[in-house]
Short mmCIF file of C-alpha atoms in Angstrom, two decimals:
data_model
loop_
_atom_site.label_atom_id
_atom_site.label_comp_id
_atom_site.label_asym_id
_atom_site.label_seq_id
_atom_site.Cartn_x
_atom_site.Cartn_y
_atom_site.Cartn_z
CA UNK A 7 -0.37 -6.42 -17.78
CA UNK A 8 1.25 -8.32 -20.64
CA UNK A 9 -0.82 -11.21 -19.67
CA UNK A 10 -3.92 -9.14 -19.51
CA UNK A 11 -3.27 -7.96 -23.38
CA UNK A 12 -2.84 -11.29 -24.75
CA UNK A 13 -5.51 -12.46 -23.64
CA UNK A 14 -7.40 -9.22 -24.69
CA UNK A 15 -5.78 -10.06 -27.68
CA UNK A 16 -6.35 -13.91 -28.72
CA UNK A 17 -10.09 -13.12 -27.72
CA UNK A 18 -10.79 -10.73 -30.56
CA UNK A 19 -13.29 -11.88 -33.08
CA UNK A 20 -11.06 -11.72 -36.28
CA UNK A 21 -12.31 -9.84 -39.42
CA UNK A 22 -12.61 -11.91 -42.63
CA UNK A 23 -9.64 -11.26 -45.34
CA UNK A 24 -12.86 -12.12 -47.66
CA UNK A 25 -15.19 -9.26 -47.40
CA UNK A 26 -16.30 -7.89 -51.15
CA UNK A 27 -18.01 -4.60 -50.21
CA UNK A 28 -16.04 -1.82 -47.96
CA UNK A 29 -18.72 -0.50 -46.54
CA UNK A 30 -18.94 -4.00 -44.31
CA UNK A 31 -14.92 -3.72 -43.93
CA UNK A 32 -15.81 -0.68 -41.97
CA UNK A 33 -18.35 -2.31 -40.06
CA UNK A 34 -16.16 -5.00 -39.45
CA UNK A 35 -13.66 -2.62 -38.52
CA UNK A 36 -15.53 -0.60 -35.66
CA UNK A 37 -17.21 -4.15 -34.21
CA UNK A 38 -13.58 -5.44 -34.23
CA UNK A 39 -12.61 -2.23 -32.06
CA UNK A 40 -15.62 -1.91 -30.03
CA UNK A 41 -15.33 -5.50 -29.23
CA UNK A 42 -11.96 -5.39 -27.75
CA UNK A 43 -12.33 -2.56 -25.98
CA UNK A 44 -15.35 -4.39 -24.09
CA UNK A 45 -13.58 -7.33 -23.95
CA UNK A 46 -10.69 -5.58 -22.58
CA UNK A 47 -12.49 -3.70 -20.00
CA UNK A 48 -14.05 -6.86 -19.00
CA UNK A 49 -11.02 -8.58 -18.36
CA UNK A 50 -9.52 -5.60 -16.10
CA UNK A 51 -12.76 -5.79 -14.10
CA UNK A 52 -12.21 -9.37 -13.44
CA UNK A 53 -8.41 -9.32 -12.99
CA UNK A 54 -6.51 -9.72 -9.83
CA UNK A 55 -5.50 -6.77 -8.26
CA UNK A 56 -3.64 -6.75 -4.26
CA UNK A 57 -2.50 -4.11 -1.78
CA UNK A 58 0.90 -3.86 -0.32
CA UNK A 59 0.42 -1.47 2.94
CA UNK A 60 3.33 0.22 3.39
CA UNK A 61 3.39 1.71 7.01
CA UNK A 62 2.62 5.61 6.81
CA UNK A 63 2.13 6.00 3.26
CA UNK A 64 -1.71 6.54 2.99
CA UNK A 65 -3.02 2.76 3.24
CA UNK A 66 -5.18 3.20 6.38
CA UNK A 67 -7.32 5.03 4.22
CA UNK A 68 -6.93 2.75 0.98
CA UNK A 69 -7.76 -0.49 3.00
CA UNK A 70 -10.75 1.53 4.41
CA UNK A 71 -12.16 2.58 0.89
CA UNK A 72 -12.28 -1.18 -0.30
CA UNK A 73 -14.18 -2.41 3.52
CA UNK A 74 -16.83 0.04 2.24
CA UNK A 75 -17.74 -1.59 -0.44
CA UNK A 76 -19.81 -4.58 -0.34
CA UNK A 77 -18.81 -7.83 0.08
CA UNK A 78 -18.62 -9.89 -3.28
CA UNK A 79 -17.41 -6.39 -4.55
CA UNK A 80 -14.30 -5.01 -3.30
CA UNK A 81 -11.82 -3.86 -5.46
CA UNK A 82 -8.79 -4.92 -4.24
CA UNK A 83 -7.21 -7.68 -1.93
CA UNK A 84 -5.19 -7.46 0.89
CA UNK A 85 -4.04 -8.38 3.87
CA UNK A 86 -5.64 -5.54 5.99
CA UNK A 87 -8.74 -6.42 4.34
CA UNK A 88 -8.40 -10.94 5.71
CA UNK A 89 -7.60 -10.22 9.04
CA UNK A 90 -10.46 -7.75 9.41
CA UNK A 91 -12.97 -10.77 7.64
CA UNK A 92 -11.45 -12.59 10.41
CA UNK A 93 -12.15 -10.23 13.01
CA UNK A 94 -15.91 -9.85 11.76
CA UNK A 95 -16.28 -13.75 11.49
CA UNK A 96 -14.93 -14.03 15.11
CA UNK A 97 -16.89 -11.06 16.54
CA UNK A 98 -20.39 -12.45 14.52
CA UNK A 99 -20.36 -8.77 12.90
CA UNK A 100 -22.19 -8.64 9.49
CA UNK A 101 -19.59 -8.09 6.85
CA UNK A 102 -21.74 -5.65 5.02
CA UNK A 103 -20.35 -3.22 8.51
CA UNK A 104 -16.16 -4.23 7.67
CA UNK A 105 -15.66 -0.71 6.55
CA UNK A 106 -17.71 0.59 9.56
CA UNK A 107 -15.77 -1.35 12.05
CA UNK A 108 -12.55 -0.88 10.58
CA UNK A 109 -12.63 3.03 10.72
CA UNK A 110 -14.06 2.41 14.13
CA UNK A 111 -10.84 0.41 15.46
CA UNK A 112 -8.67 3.13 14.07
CA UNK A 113 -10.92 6.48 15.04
CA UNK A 114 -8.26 6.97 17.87
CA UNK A 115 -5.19 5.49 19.90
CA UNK A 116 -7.56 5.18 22.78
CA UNK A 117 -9.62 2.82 20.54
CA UNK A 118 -7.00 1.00 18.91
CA UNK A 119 -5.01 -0.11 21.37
CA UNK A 120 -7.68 -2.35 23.47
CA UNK A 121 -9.34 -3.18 19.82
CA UNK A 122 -6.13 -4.67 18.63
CA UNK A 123 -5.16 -6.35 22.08
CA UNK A 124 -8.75 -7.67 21.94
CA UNK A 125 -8.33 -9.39 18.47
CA UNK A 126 -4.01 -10.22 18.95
CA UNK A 127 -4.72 -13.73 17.70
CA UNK A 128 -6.54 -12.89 14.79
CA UNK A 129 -3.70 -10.83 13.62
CA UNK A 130 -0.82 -12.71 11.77
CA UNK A 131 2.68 -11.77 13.53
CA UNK A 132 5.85 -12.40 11.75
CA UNK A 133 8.14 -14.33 12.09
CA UNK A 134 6.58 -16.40 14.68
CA UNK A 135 8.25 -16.50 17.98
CA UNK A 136 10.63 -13.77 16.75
CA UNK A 137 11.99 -10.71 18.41
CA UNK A 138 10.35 -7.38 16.50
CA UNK A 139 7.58 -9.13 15.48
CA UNK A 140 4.98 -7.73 12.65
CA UNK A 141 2.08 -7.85 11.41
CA UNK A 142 1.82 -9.36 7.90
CA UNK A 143 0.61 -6.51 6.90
CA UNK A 144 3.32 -4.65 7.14
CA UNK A 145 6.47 -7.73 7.09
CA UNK A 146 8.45 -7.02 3.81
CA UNK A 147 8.63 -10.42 1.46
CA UNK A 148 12.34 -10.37 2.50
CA UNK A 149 11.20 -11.49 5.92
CA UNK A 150 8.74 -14.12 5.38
CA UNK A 151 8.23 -16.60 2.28
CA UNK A 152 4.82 -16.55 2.67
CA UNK A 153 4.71 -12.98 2.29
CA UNK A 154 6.85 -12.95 -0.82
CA UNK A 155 4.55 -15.65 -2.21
CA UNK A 156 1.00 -13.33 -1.79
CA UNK A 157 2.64 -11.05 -3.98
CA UNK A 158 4.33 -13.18 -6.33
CA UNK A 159 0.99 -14.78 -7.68
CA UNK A 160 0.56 -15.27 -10.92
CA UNK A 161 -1.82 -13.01 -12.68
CA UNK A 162 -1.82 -10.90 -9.93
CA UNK A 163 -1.10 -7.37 -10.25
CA UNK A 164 0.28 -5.84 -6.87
CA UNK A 165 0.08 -2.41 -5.94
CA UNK A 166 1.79 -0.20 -2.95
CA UNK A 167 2.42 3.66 -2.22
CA UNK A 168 5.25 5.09 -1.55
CA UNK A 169 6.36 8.57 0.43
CA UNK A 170 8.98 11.01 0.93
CA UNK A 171 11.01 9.58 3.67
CA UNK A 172 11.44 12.21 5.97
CA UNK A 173 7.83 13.02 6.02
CA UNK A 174 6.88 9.09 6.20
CA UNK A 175 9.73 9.48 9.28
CA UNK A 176 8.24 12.14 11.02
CA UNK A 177 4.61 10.64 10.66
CA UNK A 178 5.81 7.49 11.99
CA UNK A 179 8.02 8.73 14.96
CA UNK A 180 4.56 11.02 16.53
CA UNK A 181 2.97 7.81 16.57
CA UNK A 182 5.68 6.34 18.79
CA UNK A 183 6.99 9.48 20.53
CA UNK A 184 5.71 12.47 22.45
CA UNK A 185 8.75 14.83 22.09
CA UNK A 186 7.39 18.22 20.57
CA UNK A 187 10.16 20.38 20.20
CA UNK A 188 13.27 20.45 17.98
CA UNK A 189 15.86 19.66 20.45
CA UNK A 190 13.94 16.44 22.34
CA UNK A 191 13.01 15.53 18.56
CA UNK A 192 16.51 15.38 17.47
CA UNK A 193 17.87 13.49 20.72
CA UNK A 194 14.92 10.29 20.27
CA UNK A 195 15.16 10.41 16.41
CA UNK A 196 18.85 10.11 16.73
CA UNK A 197 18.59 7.15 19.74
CA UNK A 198 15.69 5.74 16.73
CA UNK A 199 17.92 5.87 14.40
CA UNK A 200 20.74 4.16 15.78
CA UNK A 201 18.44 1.32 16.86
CA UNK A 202 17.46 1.54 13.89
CA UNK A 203 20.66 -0.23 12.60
CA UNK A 204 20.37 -3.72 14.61
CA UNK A 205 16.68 -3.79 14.76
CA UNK A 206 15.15 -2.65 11.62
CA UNK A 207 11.98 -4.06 12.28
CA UNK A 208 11.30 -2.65 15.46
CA UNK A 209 8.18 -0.91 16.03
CA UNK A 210 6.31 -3.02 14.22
CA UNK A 211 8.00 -2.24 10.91
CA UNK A 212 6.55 1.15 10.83
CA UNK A 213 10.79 2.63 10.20
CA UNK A 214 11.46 -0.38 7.78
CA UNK A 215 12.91 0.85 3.87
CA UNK A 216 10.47 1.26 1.83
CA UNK A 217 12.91 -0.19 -0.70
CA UNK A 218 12.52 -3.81 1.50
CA UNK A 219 8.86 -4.33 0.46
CA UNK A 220 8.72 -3.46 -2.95
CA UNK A 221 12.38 -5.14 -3.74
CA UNK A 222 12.67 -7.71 -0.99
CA UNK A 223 16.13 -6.15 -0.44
CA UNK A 224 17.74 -2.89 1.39
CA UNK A 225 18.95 -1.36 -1.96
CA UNK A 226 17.09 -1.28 -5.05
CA UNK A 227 20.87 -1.79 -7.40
CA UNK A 228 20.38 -5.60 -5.62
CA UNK A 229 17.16 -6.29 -6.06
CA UNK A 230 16.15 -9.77 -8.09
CA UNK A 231 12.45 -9.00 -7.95
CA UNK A 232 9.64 -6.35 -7.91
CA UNK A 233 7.27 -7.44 -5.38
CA UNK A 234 4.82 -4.20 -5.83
CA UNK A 235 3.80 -3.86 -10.19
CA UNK A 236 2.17 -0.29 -9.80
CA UNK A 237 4.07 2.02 -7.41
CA UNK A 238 1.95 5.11 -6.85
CA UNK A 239 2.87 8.42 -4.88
CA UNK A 240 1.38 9.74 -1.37
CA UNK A 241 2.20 13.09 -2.39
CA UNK A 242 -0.13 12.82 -5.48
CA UNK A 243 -2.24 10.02 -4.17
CA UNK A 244 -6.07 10.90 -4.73
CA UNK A 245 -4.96 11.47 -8.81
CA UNK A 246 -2.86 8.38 -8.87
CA UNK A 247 -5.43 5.64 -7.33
CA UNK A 248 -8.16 7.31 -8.99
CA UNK A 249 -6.32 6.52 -12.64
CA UNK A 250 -5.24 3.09 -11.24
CA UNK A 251 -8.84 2.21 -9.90
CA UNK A 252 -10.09 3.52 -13.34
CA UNK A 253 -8.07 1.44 -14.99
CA UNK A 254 -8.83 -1.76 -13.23
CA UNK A 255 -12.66 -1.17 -13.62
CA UNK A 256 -12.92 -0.95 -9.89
CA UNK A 257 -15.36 1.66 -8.37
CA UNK A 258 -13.77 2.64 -5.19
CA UNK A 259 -12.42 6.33 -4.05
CA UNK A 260 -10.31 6.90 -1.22
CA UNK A 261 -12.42 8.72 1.74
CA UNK A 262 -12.03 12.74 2.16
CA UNK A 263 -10.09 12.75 5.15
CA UNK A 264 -7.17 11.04 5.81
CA UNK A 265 -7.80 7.87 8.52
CA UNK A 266 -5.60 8.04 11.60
CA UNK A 267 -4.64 11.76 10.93
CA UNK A 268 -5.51 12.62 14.32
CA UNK A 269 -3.04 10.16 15.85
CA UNK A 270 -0.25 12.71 15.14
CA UNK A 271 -2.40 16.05 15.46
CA UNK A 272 -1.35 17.00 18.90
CA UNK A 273 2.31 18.39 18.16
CA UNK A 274 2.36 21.71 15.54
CA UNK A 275 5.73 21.03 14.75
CA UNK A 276 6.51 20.26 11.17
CA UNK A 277 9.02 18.82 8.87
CA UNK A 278 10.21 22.30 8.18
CA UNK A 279 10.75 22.55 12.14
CA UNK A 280 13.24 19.72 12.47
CA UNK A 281 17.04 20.77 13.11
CA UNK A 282 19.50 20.33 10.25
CA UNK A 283 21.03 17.27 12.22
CA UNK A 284 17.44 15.56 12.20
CA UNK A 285 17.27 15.81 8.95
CA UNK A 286 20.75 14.71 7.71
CA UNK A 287 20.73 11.53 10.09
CA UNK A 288 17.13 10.59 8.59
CA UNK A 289 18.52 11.24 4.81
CA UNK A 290 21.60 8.91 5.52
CA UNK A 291 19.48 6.30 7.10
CA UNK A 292 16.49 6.05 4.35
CA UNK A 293 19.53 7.17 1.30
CA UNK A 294 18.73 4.18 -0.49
CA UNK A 295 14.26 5.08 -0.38
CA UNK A 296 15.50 8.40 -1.71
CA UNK A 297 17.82 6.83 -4.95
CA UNK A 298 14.51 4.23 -5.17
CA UNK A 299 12.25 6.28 -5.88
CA UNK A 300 13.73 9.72 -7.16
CA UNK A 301 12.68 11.98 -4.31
CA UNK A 302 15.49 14.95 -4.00
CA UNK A 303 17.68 15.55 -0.85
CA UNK A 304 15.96 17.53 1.52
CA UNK A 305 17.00 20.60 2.55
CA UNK A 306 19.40 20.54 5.75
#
């Protein structure tokens, strides 16, 4: 952003010291503003904006918004948005239909899974040849170098969500497991959890710190580096991409319904439904997502 101002700034067409009448001062004046405010504008329209997807914090449906739009005019980069190019180039689908087949591949579990076997070496898995391997997507910079360099750019302004961490839990473990009431929830959450503590990256990354892909570390008090510029909130989302989009000159909403929502639609159990242990073990693991970002202790 700093960047972006000087240049905004050394651009301006400079009003002359030497003008006799006020009445062109105030012209002057008003051009001067009006100028920079285009020139501005045009210079967040053209600057480089990326996505960090951070697993179940609302970027199915961010990397979907941006495949809708056409090609030549998407708003954002990211990886999501290369490996499904990839997928398009390799399946001889027009890239005008990226959104299309992207919200295809992830209608349903049913779907997915074959779609993503299908395509495996299009995807790029990290680290290669490594145990708990991920998708790029979703590796934290801490993980791979090549990772930490996408969002280390110059001139590149990165942006991520973040989400309560018990909720983001939750979300994450009906994905994985088919437990549905308190007591078989707390047993595999608790087995997770412990797993957890040798094999972060398990799953795929989906139980990873947040804290790991926006700091490249496990707590943010030794962090070095802010991989993600513009942190923005699941719980507030729609406002919060909307102002960021808006300020970036980009013309891109998120879609009405969440993507993917229907993956974890078959148990009625809730947050509020977990027992008190659940809750405390899932606090102590993701304590350091909760000093992050400021989200309070939950309730257990």
């Amino acid at each position: 952003m700093r960047m972006t101002l000087l240049l905004w700034y050394t651009s301006l067409p400079w009003v002359t010291s030497n003008s006799h009448n006020s009445g062109d001062s105030e012209m002057n004046a008003v051009n001067f503003l009006q100028t920079g405010v285009a020139t501005f504008a045009s210079l967040q329209a053209e600057a480089c904006l990326r996505f960090m997807h951070i697993p179940k914090t609302g970027g199915t449906s961010i990397d979907s918004a941006n495949m809708h739009l056409p090609p030549g005019q998407r708003a954002f980069d990211s990886y999501m948005l290369r490996v499904y190019e990839r997928i398009a180039k390799a399946d001889q689908k027009d890239e005008k239909d990226l959104g299309n087949l992207f919200d295809f591949s992830h209608s349903s579990e049913l779907v997915y899974t074959p779609f993503r076997t299908l395509h495996r070496h299009l995807y790029h898995w990290l680290p290669p040849g490594g145990t708990d391997q991920c998708e790029d997507v979703h590796t934290p910079p801490s993980r791979s170098s090549a990772v930490a360099l996408y969002y280390q750019e110059d001139r590149c302004t990165t942006f991520c969500v973040v989400r309560e961490p018990l909720a983001r839990f939750w979300s994450g473990f009906q994905m994985f497991y088919y437990a549905c009431d308190p007591e078989s929830v707390n047993k595999k959450a608790l087995e997770l959890l412990s797993d957890l503590l040798t094999r972060p990256y398990e799953h795929e990354c989906f139980f990873m710190l947040q804290v790991e892909s926006i700091y490249g570390v496990t707590n943010k008090t030794a962090a070095t580096h802010q991989y993600c510029n513009r942190i923005l909130h699941q719980e507030n989302l729609d406002q919060e991409f909307d102002a960021l989009m808006a300020e970036f000159g980009r013309n891109v909403e998120l879609p009405e319904e969440d993507l993917m929502s229907s993956w974890t639609d078959s148990c009625n159990m809730t947050v509020a439904d977990l027992r008190p242990e659940t809750k405390a073990a899932v606090y102590e693991y993701f304590k350091a997502d909760y000093e992050a970002f400021g989200y309070p202790e939950p309730d257990f």
